Amino acid sequence: MGLVFAGVIGLVNLAILLVLLRRWRELGPAGGAGGRGIVRTIDRIPSFSAEALDGATVTDRTLLGKESLVGFFSLTCEACVTAVPLFAAHAERLRAAGGISLAIVHGDDAAGSELAAMLRDTVDLVIAEDARAELSRRYGARNYPTYAWYGPDGVVTTAGAGVAALRTELVAP
């Protein structure tokens, strides 16, 4: 009887483990709900078209042909405000080298937010997106802040998430 009981407990534990592993894979390495993790170094700039806060139309082609830095920020992220000066410093160095920077801010009323205003003063282009974060999802950004450097060919050269990654991993081209 004890052997049967141990076998049943083992099967229940195995079933729980399989359910947890399946859920863990759905979450991806960066957490969040569904899809993949952060931007990966094998990724390319996704096809998109959006309006920047200054009224300019921004597409994936806007970023091709030069080094590009794309940052993803959220209105619900306290670390995003802390990351703005670090991101801005990288954007300034990139601009001096002939590159372009883009910040994507998501959340309801992102266009009129203080975070968008801070970024607008420091980076080349700022796009506000609603809470659905369609553009962030296209890029693969699920944690905030997240950044990605793209080479002139549109392939990610460096990417990371969090303020610590901005301090240590992000380097000027």
Short mmCIF file of C-alpha atoms in Angstrom, two decimals:
data_model
loop_
_atom_site.label_atom_id
_atom_site.label_comp_id
_atom_site.label_asym_id
_atom_site.label_seq_id
_atom_site.Cartn_x
_atom_site.Cartn_y
_atom_site.Cartn_z
CA MET A 1 0.00 0.00 0.00
CA GLY A 2 2.82 2.42 0.84
CA LEU A 3 4.49 1.74 -2.52
CA VAL A 4 1.28 2.59 -4.40
CA PHE A 5 0.88 5.77 -2.37
CA ALA A 6 4.48 6.82 -3.14
CA GLY A 7 3.88 6.12 -6.84
CA VAL A 8 0.72 8.27 -6.88
CA ILE A 9 2.53 11.12 -5.10
CA GLY A 10 5.38 10.84 -7.62
CA LEU A 11 2.95 11.09 -10.56
CA VAL A 12 1.19 14.11 -9.02
CA ASN A 13 4.57 15.81 -8.51
CA LEU A 14 5.54 15.06 -12.11
CA ALA A 15 2.26 16.53 -13.40
CA ILE A 16 2.77 19.70 -11.34
CA LEU A 17 6.34 20.01 -12.59
CA LEU A 18 5.23 19.68 -16.22
CA VAL A 19 2.56 22.36 -15.75
CA LEU A 20 5.09 24.70 -14.13
CA LEU A 21 7.67 24.13 -16.87
CA ARG A 22 5.09 24.82 -19.55
CA ARG A 23 4.06 28.07 -17.84
CA TRP A 24 7.71 29.07 -17.38
CA ARG A 25 8.37 28.62 -21.10
CA GLU A 26 5.32 30.77 -21.92
CA LEU A 27 6.68 33.53 -19.72
CA GLY A 28 10.06 33.46 -21.43
CA PRO A 29 13.38 34.36 -19.85
CA ALA A 30 12.45 37.98 -19.07
CA GLY A 31 9.08 37.36 -17.40
CA GLY A 32 5.81 38.89 -18.47
CA ALA A 33 2.89 37.29 -20.21
CA GLY A 34 3.28 35.22 -23.33
CA GLY A 35 5.63 35.75 -26.25
CA ARG A 36 9.37 35.90 -26.06
CA GLY A 37 11.77 37.70 -23.75
CA ILE A 38 13.78 40.82 -24.37
CA VAL A 39 15.19 41.99 -27.65
CA ARG A 40 17.84 39.49 -28.78
CA THR A 41 21.09 40.17 -30.64
CA ILE A 42 19.86 38.16 -33.63
CA ASP A 43 16.77 40.30 -34.07
CA ARG A 44 16.22 42.81 -36.86
CA ILE A 45 14.31 46.07 -36.71
CA PRO A 46 10.68 45.04 -37.15
CA SER A 47 8.55 46.61 -39.83
CA PHE A 48 6.48 49.45 -38.38
CA SER A 49 5.07 52.89 -39.02
CA ALA A 50 4.15 55.29 -36.21
CA GLU A 51 3.81 58.99 -35.56
CA ALA A 52 6.38 60.65 -33.30
CA LEU A 53 5.35 63.29 -30.80
CA ASP A 54 6.72 66.00 -33.11
CA GLY A 55 4.35 64.80 -35.86
CA ALA A 56 7.02 63.08 -37.97
CA THR A 57 6.24 59.67 -39.43
CA VAL A 58 8.74 57.11 -38.16
CA THR A 59 9.22 53.76 -39.88
CA ASP A 60 11.73 50.97 -39.72
CA ARG A 61 13.41 52.61 -42.73
CA THR A 62 14.03 55.75 -40.65
CA LEU A 63 16.45 53.70 -38.57
CA LEU A 64 18.20 51.80 -41.37
CA GLY A 65 21.53 52.91 -42.80
CA LYS A 66 22.90 54.33 -39.55
CA GLU A 67 23.55 53.20 -36.00
CA SER A 68 20.30 53.37 -34.05
CA LEU A 69 19.44 53.25 -30.38
CA VAL A 70 15.89 52.33 -29.40
CA GLY A 71 14.68 52.58 -25.80
CA PHE A 72 11.43 51.28 -24.36
CA PHE A 73 9.91 53.05 -21.37
CA SER A 74 6.67 52.62 -19.43
CA LEU A 75 4.64 55.10 -17.41
CA THR A 76 4.24 52.49 -14.66
CA CYS A 77 8.01 51.98 -14.34
CA GLU A 78 9.84 53.99 -11.66
CA ALA A 79 13.21 52.80 -12.98
CA CYS A 80 12.40 54.32 -16.38
CA VAL A 81 12.62 57.84 -14.96
CA THR A 82 16.00 56.99 -13.42
CA ALA A 83 17.19 55.61 -16.76
CA VAL A 84 16.42 58.75 -18.80
CA PRO A 85 19.71 60.60 -18.07
CA LEU A 86 21.75 57.47 -18.83
CA PHE A 87 19.82 56.79 -22.01
CA ALA A 88 20.12 60.46 -23.01
CA ALA A 89 23.91 60.37 -22.60
CA HIS A 90 24.14 57.39 -24.94
CA ALA A 91 21.74 59.06 -27.39
CA GLU A 92 23.87 62.22 -27.39
CA ARG A 93 27.07 60.27 -28.15
CA LEU A 94 25.25 58.40 -30.90
CA ARG A 95 23.92 61.63 -32.45
CA ALA A 96 27.46 63.08 -32.47
CA ALA A 97 28.59 59.98 -34.40
CA GLY A 98 25.81 60.40 -37.00
CA GLY A 99 23.32 57.95 -35.52
CA ILE A 100 19.71 58.30 -34.40
CA SER A 101 17.86 57.53 -31.16
CA LEU A 102 14.24 56.57 -30.64
CA ALA A 103 12.32 56.31 -27.38
CA ILE A 104 9.03 54.45 -27.19
CA VAL A 105 6.87 55.32 -24.18
CA HIS A 106 3.84 53.24 -23.46
CA GLY A 107 0.92 53.69 -21.18
CA ASP A 108 -2.40 55.49 -21.26
CA ASP A 109 -1.84 59.21 -21.94
CA ALA A 110 1.85 58.55 -22.73
CA ALA A 111 1.99 61.46 -25.19
CA GLY A 112 1.26 64.05 -22.50
CA SER A 113 3.29 62.42 -19.76
CA GLU A 114 6.24 63.89 -17.90
CA LEU A 115 8.33 60.88 -18.95
CA ALA A 116 7.65 61.54 -22.64
CA ALA A 117 8.55 65.23 -22.12
CA MET A 118 11.86 64.28 -20.47
CA LEU A 119 12.73 61.97 -23.35
CA ARG A 120 11.57 64.44 -25.98
CA ASP A 121 14.14 66.93 -24.70
CA THR A 122 17.01 64.44 -25.03
CA VAL A 123 16.46 61.94 -27.87
CA ASP A 124 15.83 62.37 -31.59
CA LEU A 125 12.40 60.75 -31.83
CA VAL A 126 9.76 59.85 -29.23
CA ILE A 127 6.74 57.68 -29.95
CA ALA A 128 3.89 57.34 -27.47
CA GLU A 129 1.88 54.14 -27.52
CA ASP A 130 -1.15 53.14 -25.52
CA ALA A 131 -1.23 50.43 -22.87
CA ARG A 132 -1.53 47.69 -25.52
CA ALA A 133 2.17 48.35 -26.33
CA GLU A 134 1.90 47.02 -29.86
CA LEU A 135 5.22 48.49 -30.98
CA SER A 136 7.06 47.30 -27.87
CA ARG A 137 5.70 43.80 -28.47
CA ARG A 138 6.84 43.88 -32.09
CA TYR A 139 10.34 44.65 -30.93
CA GLY A 140 10.20 41.99 -28.22
CA ALA A 141 10.52 44.40 -25.28
CA ARG A 142 8.57 43.25 -22.24
CA ASN A 143 10.53 44.70 -19.35
CA TYR A 144 11.18 48.37 -18.81
CA PRO A 145 13.42 50.11 -19.42
CA THR A 146 14.78 48.02 -22.30
CA TYR A 147 17.17 49.23 -24.95
CA ALA A 148 18.56 47.91 -28.22
CA TRP A 149 21.40 49.15 -30.43
CA TYR A 150 20.93 48.42 -34.11
CA GLY A 151 23.69 48.47 -36.70
CA PRO A 152 23.22 50.19 -40.06
CA ASP A 153 21.97 46.85 -41.44
CA GLY A 154 19.11 46.80 -38.93
CA VAL A 155 20.44 43.92 -36.81
CA VAL A 156 20.69 44.22 -33.02
CA THR A 157 24.29 44.57 -31.86
CA THR A 158 23.61 45.04 -28.13
CA ALA A 159 20.45 44.81 -26.03
CA GLY A 160 19.49 44.70 -22.40
CA ALA A 161 16.89 45.55 -19.79
CA GLY A 162 17.05 47.59 -16.63
CA VAL A 163 19.03 50.57 -15.41
CA ALA A 164 22.04 48.39 -14.55
CA ALA A 165 22.24 47.22 -18.17
CA LEU A 166 22.26 50.84 -19.35
CA ARG A 167 25.21 51.57 -17.08
CA THR A 168 27.31 48.55 -17.91
CA GLU A 169 26.36 47.08 -21.27
CA LEU A 170 25.44 50.00 -23.45
CA VAL A 171 28.47 51.38 -25.23
CA ALA A 172 28.88 54.09 -27.83
CA PRO A 173 29.20 52.80 -31.39
#
